[in-house]
XYZ file of C-alpha atoms in Angstrom:
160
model
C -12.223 63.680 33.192
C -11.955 61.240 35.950
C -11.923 57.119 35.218
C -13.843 55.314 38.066
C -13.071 51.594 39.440
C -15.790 50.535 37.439
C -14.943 51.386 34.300
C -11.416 50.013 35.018
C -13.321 46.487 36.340
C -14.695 46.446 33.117
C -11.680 47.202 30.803
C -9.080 44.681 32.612
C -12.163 41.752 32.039
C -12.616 42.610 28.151
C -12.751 39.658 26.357
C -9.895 38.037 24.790
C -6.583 35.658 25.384
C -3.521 36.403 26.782
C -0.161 35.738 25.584
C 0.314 32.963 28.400
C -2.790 31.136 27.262
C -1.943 31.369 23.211
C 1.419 29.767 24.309
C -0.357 26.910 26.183
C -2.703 26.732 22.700
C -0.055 25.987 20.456
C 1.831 23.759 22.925
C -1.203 22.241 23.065
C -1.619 21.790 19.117
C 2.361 20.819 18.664
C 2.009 18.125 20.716
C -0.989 16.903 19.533
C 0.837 16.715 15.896
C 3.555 15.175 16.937
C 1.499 11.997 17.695
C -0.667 11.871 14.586
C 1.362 12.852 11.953
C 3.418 9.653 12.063
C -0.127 7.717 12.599
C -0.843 9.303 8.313
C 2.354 8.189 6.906
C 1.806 5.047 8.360
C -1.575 4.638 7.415
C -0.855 6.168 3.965
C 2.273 3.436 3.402
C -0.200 0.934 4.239
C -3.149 2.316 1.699
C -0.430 1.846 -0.819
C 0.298 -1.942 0.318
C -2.956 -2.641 0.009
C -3.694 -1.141 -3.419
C -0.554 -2.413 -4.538
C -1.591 -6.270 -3.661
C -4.659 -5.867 -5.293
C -3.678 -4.821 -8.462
C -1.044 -7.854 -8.961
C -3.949 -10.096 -7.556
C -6.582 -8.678 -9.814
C -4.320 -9.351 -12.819
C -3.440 -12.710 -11.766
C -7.184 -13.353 -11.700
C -7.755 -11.918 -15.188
C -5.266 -13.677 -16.982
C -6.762 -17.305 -15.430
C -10.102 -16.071 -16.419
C -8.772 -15.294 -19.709
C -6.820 -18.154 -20.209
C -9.747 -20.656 -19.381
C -12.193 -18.628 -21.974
C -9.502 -18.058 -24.724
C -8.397 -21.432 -24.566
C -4.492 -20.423 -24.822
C -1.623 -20.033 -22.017
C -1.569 -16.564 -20.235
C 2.262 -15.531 -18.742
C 2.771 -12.604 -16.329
C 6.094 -11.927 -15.403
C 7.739 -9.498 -12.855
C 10.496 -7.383 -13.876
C 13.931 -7.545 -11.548
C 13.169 -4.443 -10.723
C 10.488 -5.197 -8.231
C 7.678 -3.374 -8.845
C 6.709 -3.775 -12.831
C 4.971 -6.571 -14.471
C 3.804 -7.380 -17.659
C 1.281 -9.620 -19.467
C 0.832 -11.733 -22.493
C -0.772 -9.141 -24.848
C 2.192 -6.693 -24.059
C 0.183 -4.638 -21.372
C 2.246 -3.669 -17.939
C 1.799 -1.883 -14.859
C 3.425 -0.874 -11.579
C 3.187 -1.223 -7.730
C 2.927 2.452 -6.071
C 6.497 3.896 -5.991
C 7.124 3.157 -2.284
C 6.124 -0.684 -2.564
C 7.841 -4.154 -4.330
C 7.729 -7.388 -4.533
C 9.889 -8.599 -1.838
C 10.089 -12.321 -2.138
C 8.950 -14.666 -5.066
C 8.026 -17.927 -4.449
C 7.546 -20.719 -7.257
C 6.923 -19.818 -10.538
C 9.535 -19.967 -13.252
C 12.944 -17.792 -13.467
C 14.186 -16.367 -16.384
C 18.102 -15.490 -17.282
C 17.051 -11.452 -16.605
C 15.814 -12.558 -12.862
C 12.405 -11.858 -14.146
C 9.630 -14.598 -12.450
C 7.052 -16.001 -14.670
C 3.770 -17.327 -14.033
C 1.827 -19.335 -16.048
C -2.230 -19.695 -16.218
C -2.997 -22.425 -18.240
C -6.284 -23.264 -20.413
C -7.341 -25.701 -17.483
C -7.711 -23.198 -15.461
C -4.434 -24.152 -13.263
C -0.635 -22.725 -13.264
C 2.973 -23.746 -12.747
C 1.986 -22.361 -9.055
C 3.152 -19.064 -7.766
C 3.673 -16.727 -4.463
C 5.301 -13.256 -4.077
C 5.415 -10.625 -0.909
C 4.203 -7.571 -1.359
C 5.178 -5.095 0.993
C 7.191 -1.621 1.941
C 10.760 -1.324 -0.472
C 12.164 -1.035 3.398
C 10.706 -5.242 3.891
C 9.561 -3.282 7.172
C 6.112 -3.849 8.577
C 2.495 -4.503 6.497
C 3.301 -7.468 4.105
C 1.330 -9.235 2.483
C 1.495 -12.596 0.362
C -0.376 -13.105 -3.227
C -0.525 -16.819 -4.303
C -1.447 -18.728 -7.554
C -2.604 -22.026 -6.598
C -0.630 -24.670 -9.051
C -4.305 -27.450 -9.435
C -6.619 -24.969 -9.754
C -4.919 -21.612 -10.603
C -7.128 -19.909 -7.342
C -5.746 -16.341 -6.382
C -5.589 -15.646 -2.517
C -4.275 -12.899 -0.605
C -3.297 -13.078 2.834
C -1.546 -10.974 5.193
C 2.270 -12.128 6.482
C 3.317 -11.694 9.862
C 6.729 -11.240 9.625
């Protein structure tokens, strides 16, 4: 049985990749990685920023809502540690495990290092600011204050 140039024409163009060109693939592909894998970490650290301020800012604007309609003083203080705090009815919560507080501003100290805010019945407080932001201080910050007159929450971001 012979084999004629045609049928070898047809077997050398059978489709398929060669070795050469699955290489250049996964070159391809480990580059590619290399770039946007540190883009997600960074954009996760930041997710957790974000949620992190919110959650001290949305209890900050609870316990002035619920100070003004209860009539009676609401505290929240913030454990040493830098990432816990507590409220008046004995409730606490925590920051996502790679964020803190990084700088407290205002507000009043206790022996423990704990700061304590006060909302008061008027609706104001004894005026209060802390950083939230990476436990490295590095990059996305972002600053959560009590206004003392009116007890307003803001958030803003700090470019530091």
């Amino acid at each position: 049985m012979s084999v004629r140039a045609t049928d070898r024409a047809v077997a050398r163009s059978s489709p398929g990749f060669s070795l050469f060109e699955l290489i250049v693939v996964m070159l391809i592909v480990a580059i590619a990685g290399a770039f946007v894998v540190p883009g997600i970490t960074s954009g996760w650290r930041s997710r957790e920023i974000r949620q992190g301020t919110r959650k001290i800012a949305g209890v900050m604007r609870a316990l002035r809502e619920r100070a003004v309609r209860r009539g009676v003083e609401q505290v929240l203080v913030l454990d040493p540690d830098g990432a816990t705090f507590r409220w008046t009815d004995g409730q606490q919560a925590s920051l996502p495990d790679s964020v803190a507080f990084i700088g407290v501003r205002g507000g009043w100290r206790d022996p423990d290092g704990s700061a304590r805010v006060i909302f008061y019945p008027n609706g104001g407080s004894n005026g209060f600011g802390v950083i939230v932001a990476d436990r490295s201080g590095v990059g996305l910050q972002f600053a959560v204050d009590v206004e003392p007159l009116l007890g307003a929450v803001t958030i803003r971001e700090v470019r530091g």
